[in-house]
Amino acid sequence: MYQMLNEGLIELKVNGEFRKALVRPADTLLFALRERLGLTGAKPGCENGDCGACTVLVDGWPIKSCLMLVAEAVGHEIQTVEGLNGAPIQTAFVDNFAFQCGYCTPGFIMNCQGLINIHPDASDEVMQEWLQSNICRCTSYQEITAAIKSVLVADES
Amino acid sequence: MIPFDFEYYRPESIASAIDTFQQLDTAEKQPMYYGGGTEIISMGRMNNLKTGAVIDLKDIADCKVMEFHQDQLVIGSSVTLTQIHEANLFPLLAQAGARIADHTIQNKITMGGNLCGTIIYKEAVLPLLLSDSLVSIAGPGGKRTIPINSIFKERMQLDKGEFVVQIKIEKQYLSCPYVHVKQTKQDKINYPLVTICAMSVGGGIRAAFSGVCDFPFRSTAMESELNNLALTLEERIDKAIALTPGLIPTNLEGSAEYRKFIMRGLLNSIINRLEGSNVSNA
Ligand SMILES: Cc1cc2nc3c(=O)[nH]c(=O)nc-3n(C[C@H](O)[C@H](O)[C@H](O)COP(=O)(O)OP(=O)(O)OC[C@H]3O[C@@H](n4cnc5c(N)ncnc54)[C@H](O)[C@@H]3O)c2cc1C
Ligand code: FES
Ligand code: FES
């Protein structure tokens, strides 16, 4: 049985690398990524599951890292925006001016990357369903939709 | 950040989970079973919940299944709403789950967590109530499998140390004509003002509700009125609403009168759809 009783070192697989982090069992994945591993791409917004700014991929699926304990992530593949390394969705966000202040951007990009991984041929309806998980205070929604559509369409062709 | 410490355990068998619970309980750690953790983390962060240890059920094989066993669909309590939606083996449950919170959180919320949580809506329970599902439970007293309609009375009535292992749904219900409607105050993603799941079984309509009272429910008394063909449609609906099994609250989401107004409209369209044309799957 995997167990973690006190603050201690755990090993996480993040962006393809094994990294050790000193964490409490009650720490969230968001806290561990930012404060222990220096990966500040995932942003704290509401910390309540509402805004999506903290979204990362766990085993390819978008997860709100504020609602995941770091202990739960042990043994799983975590990908943050730092691990994308200029993926097509990042270029598409730039090309489509899909941000203003940029605070929500890493969360949106990771959610979009999840959709591209899992449903590269997603319909507009499925795409909208997924995008509703993230909030943009600057209301860049149209441009974000255009960015993800350009990648999904590109994948189809 | 969660402002208190707790221990984390992830057992690999039912026996080990129960044993761990009992040991932690004896040590006065107020252990909690842990599904997706969305409620435990969000309430823990606000200090609305306290525990000294969580027992994560996600490594227990029985809690992870989603498969047919003879004439039953078996869904493990750690299966997520997304997994249920993607597999789409029980379309009404898939659709109800796909309207809980948002798509990303559905990757985390588990069947067991939605059923056993303290948040009053528990929308995934509605299809289970309509389909007379069975619930397999394990605890210090052993294992038992009982109808959800006997153990879900406003909430799951579990004994100390018990947890939900699986849900079992008879195949015949998976393809019954159904309607799922969720009306929120404003945004698509929100807690329900009124959610209704309805199913046509053997010519009669079954209906279960969330958001109407402080608990989700299915009422056979309401169903009798809804199916009373001697009355006009309006009378059937009014008599059914009068039998709502609890107080219809007035709160920030809406007044009791507004909720009844919404219920009337939704029930009217649901009955027309289920009794009207040959609805296969709504
Ligand atoms: C942003 C947001 C929006 C939401 N919107 C909705 C909504 O629209 N409709 C709705 O119905 N809900 C909604 N919820 C509530 C959500 O449904 C709950 O947080 C969720 O159902 C809890 O599931 P979980 O698997 O994460 O459970 P956990 O947080 O792990 O556990 C919740 C409770 O259930 C217990 N538990 C977990 N698994 C088991 C088991 N197998 N056996 C016995 N006990 C168990 C735990 O001990 C705990 O008490 C929302 C939540 C959030 C954060
Ligand atoms: S910070 Fe996680 S959803 Fe807002
Ligand atoms: S670009 Fe500012 S919040 Fe989205």
Short mmCIF file of C-alpha atoms and ligand atoms in Angstrom, two decimals:
data_model
loop_
_atom_site.label_atom_id
_atom_site.label_comp_id
_atom_site.label_asym_id
_atom_site.label_seq_id
_atom_site.Cartn_x
_atom_site.Cartn_y
_atom_site.Cartn_z
CA MET A 1 0.00 0.00 0.00
CA TYR A 2 1.34 3.43 -0.92
CA GLN A 3 1.26 5.72 2.08
CA MET A 4 2.59 9.09 3.09
CA LEU A 5 2.32 9.95 6.75
CA ASN A 6 4.37 13.12 7.23
CA GLU A 7 6.19 15.79 5.33
CA GLY A 8 8.84 14.01 3.27
CA LEU A 9 10.52 13.55 -0.07
CA ILE A 10 8.47 12.10 -2.87
CA GLU A 11 9.35 11.44 -6.49
CA LEU A 12 7.17 12.87 -9.26
CA LYS A 13 7.46 12.35 -12.99
CA VAL A 14 7.06 15.82 -14.44
CA ASN A 15 7.61 16.69 -18.09
CA GLY A 16 9.37 13.35 -18.63
CA GLU A 17 11.85 13.78 -15.74
CA PHE A 18 11.82 12.25 -12.27
CA ARG A 19 11.98 15.08 -9.71
CA LYS A 20 12.14 14.87 -5.92
CA ALA A 21 10.02 17.25 -3.86
CA LEU A 22 9.68 17.87 -0.13
CA VAL A 23 5.93 17.99 0.49
CA ARG A 24 3.19 17.38 3.07
CA PRO A 25 0.55 14.74 2.33
CA ALA A 26 -2.01 17.56 2.48
CA ASP A 27 -0.24 19.62 -0.21
CA THR A 28 -1.95 20.00 -3.55
CA LEU A 29 -0.19 19.21 -6.81
CA LEU A 30 -0.46 22.92 -7.69
CA PHE A 31 1.46 23.90 -4.54
CA ALA A 32 4.14 21.26 -5.11
CA LEU A 33 4.71 22.22 -8.76
CA ARG A 34 5.03 25.92 -8.02
CA GLU A 35 6.61 26.09 -4.57
CA ARG A 36 8.74 22.94 -4.53
CA LEU A 37 9.66 22.36 -8.18
CA GLY A 38 9.72 25.97 -9.38
CA LEU A 39 7.29 25.22 -12.21
CA THR A 40 5.18 28.35 -12.05
CA GLY A 41 3.33 27.82 -15.33
CA ALA A 42 0.28 26.40 -13.54
CA LYS A 43 -1.35 29.42 -11.89
CA PRO A 44 -3.31 29.71 -8.67
CA GLY A 45 -6.62 31.46 -9.34
CA CYS A 46 -9.63 30.42 -7.31
CA GLU A 47 -8.01 27.25 -5.85
CA ASN A 48 -11.55 25.94 -5.78
CA GLY A 49 -11.91 24.19 -9.13
CA ASP A 50 -13.73 27.07 -10.81
CA CYS A 51 -11.23 28.94 -13.01
CA GLY A 52 -8.93 26.34 -14.62
CA ALA A 53 -5.79 28.52 -14.35
CA CYS A 54 -4.02 25.63 -12.58
CA THR A 55 -4.76 23.01 -15.29
CA VAL A 56 -2.01 20.47 -16.04
CA LEU A 57 -2.10 17.10 -17.78
CA VAL A 58 -2.02 13.93 -15.72
CA ASP A 59 -1.60 10.83 -17.89
CA GLY A 60 -2.65 13.01 -20.81
CA TRP A 61 -5.90 14.28 -19.27
CA PRO A 62 -6.47 17.85 -18.06
CA ILE A 63 -6.71 18.06 -14.29
CA LYS A 64 -7.19 21.09 -12.06
CA SER A 65 -4.02 20.77 -9.99
CA CYS A 66 -5.60 22.74 -7.11
CA LEU A 67 -8.00 19.79 -6.66
CA MET A 68 -5.39 17.02 -6.67
CA LEU A 69 -3.19 16.03 -3.76
CA VAL A 70 0.46 15.73 -4.70
CA ALA A 71 0.43 12.26 -3.10
CA GLU A 72 -2.20 11.18 -5.64
CA ALA A 73 0.11 12.20 -8.49
CA VAL A 74 2.89 9.78 -7.47
CA GLY A 75 3.20 7.11 -10.16
CA HIS A 76 1.52 9.24 -12.83
CA GLU A 77 2.88 11.29 -15.76
CA ILE A 78 2.46 15.00 -15.16
CA GLN A 79 2.86 17.54 -17.92
CA THR A 80 2.93 21.28 -17.33
CA VAL A 81 3.08 24.11 -19.83
CA GLU A 82 6.88 24.18 -19.34
CA GLY A 83 7.00 20.69 -20.88
CA LEU A 84 5.28 21.58 -24.14
CA ASN A 85 8.36 23.07 -25.77
CA GLY A 86 6.70 25.08 -28.51
CA ALA A 87 3.86 22.70 -29.33
CA PRO A 88 1.53 23.71 -32.20
CA ILE A 89 -1.13 24.90 -29.72
CA GLN A 90 1.35 27.41 -28.24
CA THR A 91 2.15 28.83 -31.69
CA ALA A 92 -1.58 28.91 -32.45
CA PHE A 93 -2.23 31.02 -29.31
CA VAL A 94 0.41 33.52 -30.47
CA ASP A 95 -0.80 33.56 -34.08
CA ASN A 96 -4.41 34.12 -32.99
CA PHE A 97 -3.62 36.71 -30.25
CA ALA A 98 -5.46 34.36 -27.88
CA PHE A 99 -4.52 36.23 -24.70
CA GLN A 100 -4.35 39.68 -23.20
CA CYS A 101 -2.90 39.63 -19.66
CA GLY A 102 -1.95 35.96 -20.12
CA TYR A 103 -2.78 34.75 -16.62
CA CYS A 104 -5.28 32.13 -17.79
CA THR A 105 -3.17 31.10 -20.81
CA PRO A 106 -1.16 28.13 -19.44
CA GLY A 107 -4.36 26.57 -18.08
CA PHE A 108 -6.20 27.04 -21.37
CA ILE A 109 -3.21 25.71 -23.34
CA MET A 110 -2.97 22.57 -21.21
CA ASN A 111 -6.71 21.94 -21.53
CA CYS A 112 -6.47 22.42 -25.31
CA GLN A 113 -3.42 20.11 -25.44
CA GLY A 114 -5.47 17.49 -23.56
CA LEU A 115 -8.24 17.76 -26.15
CA ILE A 116 -5.72 17.49 -29.01
CA ASN A 117 -4.24 14.35 -27.37
CA ILE A 118 -7.54 12.65 -26.68
CA HIS A 119 -9.96 13.86 -29.35
CA PRO A 120 -7.84 15.32 -32.19
CA ASP A 121 -10.97 15.28 -34.36
CA ALA A 122 -13.23 16.91 -31.76
CA SER A 123 -16.48 18.45 -32.99
CA ASP A 124 -17.28 22.08 -32.17
CA GLU A 125 -19.68 20.85 -29.49
CA VAL A 126 -17.03 18.72 -27.75
CA MET A 127 -14.49 21.55 -28.04
CA GLN A 128 -16.90 24.02 -26.41
CA GLU A 129 -17.68 21.51 -23.66
CA TRP A 130 -13.97 21.22 -22.82
CA LEU A 131 -13.24 24.96 -23.09
CA GLN A 132 -15.97 25.77 -20.57
CA SER A 133 -13.67 24.43 -17.84
CA ASN A 134 -11.49 27.57 -18.03
CA ILE A 135 -12.25 31.21 -17.37
CA CYS A 136 -10.55 34.20 -19.00
CA ARG A 137 -11.09 37.51 -17.17
CA CYS A 138 -9.88 39.37 -20.27
CA THR A 139 -12.52 37.55 -22.36
CA SER A 140 -10.22 36.28 -25.10
CA TYR A 141 -12.68 33.47 -25.78
CA GLN A 142 -13.13 34.00 -29.52
CA GLU A 143 -9.40 34.06 -30.15
CA ILE A 144 -8.84 31.00 -27.93
CA THR A 145 -11.52 29.12 -29.88
CA ALA A 146 -9.86 30.13 -33.15
CA ALA A 147 -6.47 28.94 -31.84
CA ILE A 148 -7.65 25.47 -30.80
CA LYS A 149 -9.72 25.08 -33.97
CA SER A 150 -6.68 25.83 -36.12
CA VAL A 151 -4.78 22.99 -34.45
CA LEU A 152 -7.66 20.52 -34.51
CA VAL A 153 -8.29 21.25 -38.19
CA ALA A 154 -4.57 21.04 -38.92
CA ASP A 155 -4.50 17.62 -37.26
CA GLU A 156 -7.43 16.46 -39.36
CA SER A 157 -5.83 17.34 -42.68
CA MET B 1 -3.42 25.43 0.68
CA ILE B 2 -5.04 23.02 3.11
CA PRO B 3 -4.39 24.53 6.55
CA PHE B 4 -4.05 21.27 8.48
CA ASP B 5 -2.09 18.05 8.12
CA PHE B 6 -3.38 14.57 7.42
CA GLU B 7 -1.96 11.21 6.46
CA TYR B 8 -2.50 9.68 3.03
CA TYR B 9 -3.08 5.94 2.43
CA ARG B 10 -3.78 4.18 -0.87
CA PRO B 11 -4.67 0.53 -0.15
CA GLU B 12 -4.89 -2.06 -2.92
CA SER B 13 -7.66 -4.24 -1.54
CA ILE B 14 -11.04 -3.84 0.12
CA ALA B 15 -9.83 -5.68 3.23
CA SER B 16 -6.80 -3.42 3.55
CA ALA B 17 -8.96 -0.28 3.18
CA ILE B 18 -11.31 -1.41 5.96
CA ASP B 19 -8.44 -2.50 8.17
CA THR B 20 -6.69 0.84 7.65
CA PHE B 21 -9.91 2.70 8.46
CA GLN B 22 -10.38 0.78 11.70
CA GLN B 23 -6.78 1.31 12.84
CA LEU B 24 -6.94 5.03 12.08
CA ASP B 25 -10.30 5.32 13.77
CA THR B 26 -8.95 3.63 16.91
CA ALA B 27 -6.07 6.11 16.80
CA GLU B 28 -8.72 8.89 16.70
CA LYS B 29 -7.56 10.23 13.34
CA GLN B 30 -11.13 10.68 12.05
CA PRO B 31 -10.27 8.91 8.77
CA MET B 32 -12.18 9.60 5.57
CA TYR B 33 -12.44 7.54 2.43
CA TYR B 34 -11.15 9.48 -0.56
CA GLY B 35 -12.48 9.26 -4.13
CA GLY B 36 -11.63 12.17 -6.43
CA GLY B 37 -10.95 14.47 -3.49
CA THR B 38 -12.71 17.44 -5.10
CA GLU B 39 -15.00 17.93 -2.10
CA ILE B 40 -12.43 16.94 0.54
CA ILE B 41 -9.80 19.36 -0.85
CA SER B 42 -12.15 22.28 -1.50
CA MET B 43 -13.89 21.97 1.88
CA GLY B 44 -10.62 21.23 3.70
CA ARG B 45 -9.04 24.38 2.27
CA MET B 46 -11.92 26.44 3.69
CA ASN B 47 -11.70 24.65 7.06
CA ASN B 48 -15.21 23.29 6.55
CA LEU B 49 -13.95 19.76 7.00
CA LYS B 50 -11.26 18.22 9.18
CA THR B 51 -9.61 14.83 9.01
CA GLY B 52 -6.40 13.24 10.29
CA ALA B 53 -6.14 10.72 7.45
CA VAL B 54 -7.55 9.98 4.02
CA ILE B 55 -7.85 6.52 2.51
CA ASP B 56 -7.73 6.80 -1.29
CA LEU B 57 -9.80 4.04 -2.91
CA LYS B 58 -8.41 4.47 -6.44
CA ASP B 59 -5.97 1.51 -6.33
CA ILE B 60 -8.61 -1.07 -5.39
CA ALA B 61 -9.36 -3.21 -8.47
CA ASP B 62 -13.05 -3.74 -7.58
CA CYS B 63 -13.54 0.02 -7.38
CA LYS B 64 -12.09 0.59 -10.85
CA VAL B 65 -14.21 -1.72 -12.99
CA MET B 66 -16.77 -0.70 -15.57
CA GLU B 67 -18.01 -3.83 -17.29
CA PHE B 68 -20.93 -6.14 -17.82
CA HIS B 69 -21.44 -9.12 -15.52
CA GLN B 70 -24.21 -11.18 -17.04
CA ASP B 71 -27.24 -8.89 -17.10
CA GLN B 72 -25.74 -6.10 -15.04
CA LEU B 73 -23.53 -3.14 -15.77
CA VAL B 74 -21.04 -2.87 -12.88
CA ILE B 75 -19.46 0.50 -12.19
CA GLY B 76 -16.74 0.79 -9.55
CA SER B 77 -16.96 3.66 -7.07
CA SER B 78 -13.60 5.11 -8.22
CA VAL B 79 -14.69 5.36 -11.85
CA THR B 80 -14.75 9.02 -12.85
CA LEU B 81 -17.64 10.90 -14.45
CA THR B 82 -15.50 11.33 -17.58
CA GLN B 83 -14.89 7.59 -17.83
CA ILE B 84 -18.66 7.01 -17.54
CA HIS B 85 -19.34 9.65 -20.18
CA GLU B 86 -16.69 8.40 -22.61
CA ALA B 87 -17.81 4.76 -22.32
CA ASN B 88 -21.49 5.82 -22.61
CA LEU B 89 -22.77 2.40 -21.50
CA PHE B 90 -25.64 4.04 -19.57
CA PRO B 91 -26.47 7.14 -21.63
CA LEU B 92 -28.66 8.78 -18.96
CA LEU B 93 -25.92 8.47 -16.33
CA ALA B 94 -23.32 9.63 -18.87
CA GLN B 95 -25.40 12.72 -19.64
CA ALA B 96 -26.18 13.54 -16.00
CA GLY B 97 -22.48 13.24 -15.10
CA ALA B 98 -21.48 15.41 -18.03
CA ARG B 99 -23.46 18.30 -16.53
CA ILE B 100 -21.85 18.09 -13.06
CA ALA B 101 -19.28 20.83 -12.47
CA ASP B 102 -17.17 21.17 -15.66
CA HIS B 103 -15.39 18.84 -18.04
CA THR B 104 -11.98 19.01 -16.34
CA ILE B 105 -13.38 18.38 -12.85
CA GLN B 106 -15.32 15.43 -14.25
CA ASN B 107 -11.89 13.85 -14.87
CA LYS B 108 -11.53 13.78 -11.08
CA ILE B 109 -15.02 13.37 -9.55
CA THR B 110 -15.80 9.72 -8.85
CA MET B 111 -19.11 7.91 -8.84
CA GLY B 112 -18.66 7.06 -5.15
CA GLY B 113 -17.65 10.58 -4.18
CA ASN B 114 -20.67 12.15 -5.87
CA LEU B 115 -22.98 9.65 -4.19
CA CYS B 116 -21.48 9.97 -0.70
CA GLY B 117 -20.48 13.64 -0.63
CA THR B 118 -22.02 16.26 1.63
CA ILE B 119 -22.85 18.68 -1.18
CA ILE B 120 -26.63 18.46 -1.47
CA TYR B 121 -26.99 18.02 -5.24
CA LYS B 122 -25.41 14.60 -5.99
CA GLU B 123 -26.80 14.69 -9.49
CA ALA B 124 -25.28 11.36 -10.51
CA VAL B 125 -27.58 9.56 -8.09
CA LEU B 126 -30.72 10.41 -10.08
CA PRO B 127 -30.24 7.83 -12.88
CA LEU B 128 -29.37 5.21 -10.25
CA LEU B 129 -32.61 5.85 -8.36
CA LEU B 130 -34.64 5.57 -11.58
CA SER B 131 -33.01 2.31 -12.62
CA ASP B 132 -33.44 0.59 -9.22
CA SER B 133 -29.67 0.11 -9.08
CA LEU B 134 -27.94 -2.01 -6.48
CA VAL B 135 -25.07 -0.74 -4.35
CA SER B 136 -22.27 -3.00 -3.12
CA ILE B 137 -20.90 -1.79 0.17
CA ALA B 138 -17.98 -3.07 2.23
CA GLY B 139 -17.19 -2.32 5.85
CA PRO B 140 -16.10 -3.76 9.19
CA GLY B 141 -19.33 -5.82 9.29
CA GLY B 142 -18.64 -7.47 5.91
CA LYS B 143 -19.99 -6.91 2.41
CA ARG B 144 -23.61 -6.28 1.42
CA THR B 145 -25.45 -5.47 -1.78
CA ILE B 146 -28.70 -3.57 -1.41
CA PRO B 147 -31.10 -1.54 -3.56
CA ILE B 148 -30.12 2.10 -3.77
CA ASN B 149 -33.73 3.01 -3.11
CA SER B 150 -33.43 1.45 0.37
CA ILE B 151 -30.09 2.93 1.35
CA PHE B 152 -30.27 6.36 -0.26
CA LYS B 153 -32.66 8.33 1.94
CA GLU B 154 -31.74 11.96 1.36
CA ARG B 155 -28.11 10.71 1.51
CA MET B 156 -26.30 7.38 1.61
CA GLN B 157 -27.02 5.77 4.98
CA LEU B 158 -23.64 4.09 5.52
CA ASP B 159 -22.44 2.67 8.81
CA LYS B 160 -19.13 3.83 10.25
CA GLY B 161 -16.19 2.44 8.26
CA GLU B 162 -18.32 1.39 5.29
CA PHE B 163 -17.62 2.49 1.74
CA VAL B 164 -19.30 2.05 -1.63
CA VAL B 165 -17.45 -0.48 -3.78
CA GLN B 166 -19.67 -0.76 -6.85
CA ILE B 167 -22.98 0.18 -8.44
CA LYS B 168 -24.90 -2.47 -10.37
CA ILE B 169 -27.50 -1.59 -13.00
CA GLU B 170 -29.76 -4.08 -14.76
CA LYS B 171 -29.17 -4.05 -18.53
CA GLN B 172 -32.88 -3.51 -19.28
CA TYR B 173 -32.67 0.05 -17.92
CA LEU B 174 -29.70 1.12 -20.01
CA SER B 175 -31.74 1.58 -23.16
CA CYS B 176 -35.02 2.90 -21.71
CA PRO B 177 -36.18 6.19 -23.26
CA TYR B 178 -35.06 9.04 -21.03
CA VAL B 179 -34.82 12.78 -20.66
CA HIS B 180 -32.23 14.71 -18.63
CA VAL B 181 -32.68 18.44 -18.03
CA LYS B 182 -30.63 20.73 -15.84
CA GLN B 183 -31.80 24.28 -15.32
CA THR B 184 -29.33 26.61 -13.63
CA LYS B 185 -29.86 30.18 -12.51
CA GLN B 186 -27.52 31.63 -15.11
CA ASP B 187 -24.42 29.94 -16.47
CA LYS B 188 -24.40 26.46 -18.00
CA ILE B 189 -21.86 25.36 -15.40
CA ASN B 190 -23.41 25.85 -11.99
CA TYR B 191 -25.27 24.00 -9.30
CA PRO B 192 -28.80 23.18 -10.41
CA LEU B 193 -31.86 25.27 -9.75
CA VAL B 194 -33.73 22.17 -10.85
CA THR B 195 -32.34 19.00 -12.43
CA ILE B 196 -34.77 16.29 -13.51
CA CYS B 197 -33.93 12.86 -14.84
CA ALA B 198 -36.90 10.95 -16.22
CA MET B 199 -37.18 7.50 -17.71
CA SER B 200 -40.01 5.64 -19.38
CA VAL B 201 -40.21 2.10 -17.99
CA GLY B 202 -42.98 -0.26 -19.12
CA GLY B 203 -45.15 2.62 -20.27
CA GLY B 204 -44.87 4.56 -16.98
CA ILE B 205 -42.72 7.59 -16.26
CA ARG B 206 -40.18 7.64 -13.45
CA ALA B 207 -38.70 10.95 -12.33
CA ALA B 208 -35.91 11.96 -9.94
CA PHE B 209 -34.97 15.49 -8.88
CA SER B 210 -31.98 17.49 -7.63
CA GLY B 211 -31.95 21.14 -6.55
CA VAL B 212 -35.66 21.09 -5.65
CA CYS B 213 -35.10 20.18 -1.97
CA ASP B 214 -31.98 20.00 0.19
CA PHE B 215 -31.48 16.44 -1.06
CA PRO B 216 -31.92 14.56 -4.33
CA PHE B 217 -34.93 12.28 -4.46
CA ARG B 218 -37.20 9.99 -6.42
CA SER B 219 -40.78 9.82 -5.12
CA THR B 220 -43.13 7.00 -6.10
CA ALA B 221 -46.06 9.08 -4.79
CA MET B 222 -45.16 11.86 -7.25
CA GLU B 223 -44.74 9.29 -10.02
CA SER B 224 -48.26 7.91 -9.35
CA GLU B 225 -49.71 11.36 -9.97
CA LEU B 226 -47.53 11.96 -13.02
CA ASN B 227 -48.82 8.68 -14.47
CA ASN B 228 -52.50 9.28 -13.60
CA LEU B 229 -53.96 9.41 -17.09
CA ALA B 230 -57.44 10.17 -15.72
CA LEU B 231 -56.28 13.74 -15.09
CA THR B 232 -55.24 16.51 -17.44
CA LEU B 233 -51.52 17.02 -17.92
CA GLU B 234 -51.59 20.21 -15.82
CA GLU B 235 -53.43 18.42 -12.99
CA ARG B 236 -50.98 15.53 -13.05
CA ILE B 237 -48.06 17.91 -12.74
CA ASP B 238 -49.65 20.11 -10.04
CA LYS B 239 -50.63 17.11 -7.92
CA ALA B 240 -47.15 15.64 -8.29
CA ILE B 241 -45.43 18.89 -7.28
CA ALA B 242 -47.73 19.14 -4.23
CA LEU B 243 -46.25 15.81 -3.08
CA THR B 244 -42.62 17.01 -3.15
CA PRO B 245 -41.08 15.14 -0.19
CA GLY B 246 -39.39 18.11 1.47
CA LEU B 247 -39.30 21.85 1.80
CA ILE B 248 -38.63 23.64 -1.48
CA PRO B 249 -36.13 26.28 -0.40
CA THR B 250 -35.98 29.95 -1.19
CA ASN B 251 -32.34 30.96 -1.53
CA LEU B 252 -29.96 32.97 -3.70
CA GLU B 253 -30.46 30.58 -6.60
CA GLY B 254 -34.22 31.16 -6.66
CA SER B 255 -37.44 31.30 -4.66
CA ALA B 256 -39.59 28.26 -3.90
CA GLU B 257 -42.29 29.62 -6.24
CA TYR B 258 -39.76 30.08 -9.04
CA ARG B 259 -38.49 26.52 -8.57
CA LYS B 260 -42.08 25.21 -8.80
CA PHE B 261 -42.61 27.29 -11.94
CA ILE B 262 -39.48 25.75 -13.50
CA MET B 263 -40.53 22.25 -12.40
CA ARG B 264 -43.94 22.72 -14.03
CA GLY B 265 -42.42 23.76 -17.34
CA LEU B 266 -39.78 21.04 -17.36
CA LEU B 267 -42.22 18.28 -16.37
CA ASN B 268 -44.61 19.40 -19.07
CA SER B 269 -41.98 19.09 -21.78
CA ILE B 270 -40.55 15.85 -20.34
CA ILE B 271 -43.96 14.15 -20.30
CA ASN B 272 -44.73 15.35 -23.79
CA ARG B 273 -41.42 13.98 -25.01
CA LEU B 274 -41.70 10.62 -23.25
CA GLU B 275 -45.41 10.05 -23.95
CA GLY B 276 -45.51 11.73 -27.31
CA SER B 277 -43.47 10.52 -30.20
CA ASN B 278 -41.38 7.38 -30.03
CA VAL B 279 -38.50 8.88 -28.08
CA SER B 280 -35.71 6.35 -28.03
CA ASN B 281 -32.97 8.29 -26.34
CA ALA B 282 -33.39 11.97 -25.64
C1 LIG C 1 -16.32 23.63 -8.98
C2 LIG C 1 -17.26 22.54 -8.54
C3 LIG C 1 -18.52 22.47 -9.13
C4 LIG C 1 -19.43 21.47 -8.75
N1 LIG C 1 -20.65 21.37 -9.38
C5 LIG C 1 -21.50 20.35 -9.06
C6 LIG C 1 -22.75 20.19 -9.72
O1 LIG C 1 -23.09 20.94 -10.62
N2 LIG C 1 -23.54 19.14 -9.35
C7 LIG C 1 -23.16 18.25 -8.37
O2 LIG C 1 -23.91 17.30 -8.10
N3 LIG C 1 -22.01 18.41 -7.71
C8 LIG C 1 -21.18 19.42 -8.04
N4 LIG C 1 -19.99 19.57 -7.38
C9 LIG C 1 -19.72 18.74 -6.21
C10 LIG C 1 -19.00 17.59 -6.63
O3 LIG C 1 -19.99 16.80 -7.18
C11 LIG C 1 -18.32 16.93 -5.45
O4 LIG C 1 -17.18 17.69 -5.11
C12 LIG C 1 -17.98 15.54 -5.91
O5 LIG C 1 -19.15 14.82 -6.20
C13 LIG C 1 -17.18 14.77 -4.91
O6 LIG C 1 -16.69 13.64 -5.58
P1 LIG C 1 -15.20 13.14 -5.31
O7 LIG C 1 -15.02 11.85 -6.00
O8 LIG C 1 -14.23 14.21 -5.62
O9 LIG C 1 -15.32 12.88 -3.74
P2 LIG C 1 -14.35 13.14 -2.53
O10 LIG C 1 -14.05 14.59 -2.37
O11 LIG C 1 -13.21 12.20 -2.58
O12 LIG C 1 -15.31 12.65 -1.34
C14 LIG C 1 -16.53 13.29 -1.04
C15 LIG C 1 -17.15 12.58 0.16
O13 LIG C 1 -17.53 11.25 -0.18
C16 LIG C 1 -16.85 10.28 0.63
N5 LIG C 1 -16.53 9.19 -0.28
C17 LIG C 1 -15.82 9.24 -1.43
N6 LIG C 1 -15.83 8.05 -2.05
C18 LIG C 1 -16.54 7.21 -1.27
C19 LIG C 1 -16.93 5.83 -1.36
N7 LIG C 1 -16.60 5.07 -2.41
N8 LIG C 1 -17.69 5.30 -0.36
C20 LIG C 1 -18.06 6.06 0.71
N9 LIG C 1 -17.73 7.35 0.86
C21 LIG C 1 -16.99 7.93 -0.13
C22 LIG C 1 -15.66 10.99 1.20
O14 LIG C 1 -15.28 10.44 2.44
C23 LIG C 1 -16.20 12.42 1.35
O15 LIG C 1 -16.96 12.53 2.51
C24 LIG C 1 -19.06 20.54 -7.75
C25 LIG C 1 -17.79 20.63 -7.14
C26 LIG C 1 -16.89 21.60 -7.55
C27 LIG C 1 -15.54 21.65 -6.90
S1 FES C 2 -6.94 27.57 -9.28
FE1 FES C 2 -7.54 25.57 -9.80
S2 FES C 2 -9.40 25.86 -10.81
FE2 FES C 2 -8.91 27.89 -10.15
S1 FES C 3 -5.87 36.69 -20.96
FE1 FES C 3 -6.22 37.67 -19.07
S2 FES C 3 -7.36 36.21 -17.97
FE2 FES C 3 -7.26 35.37 -19.92
#
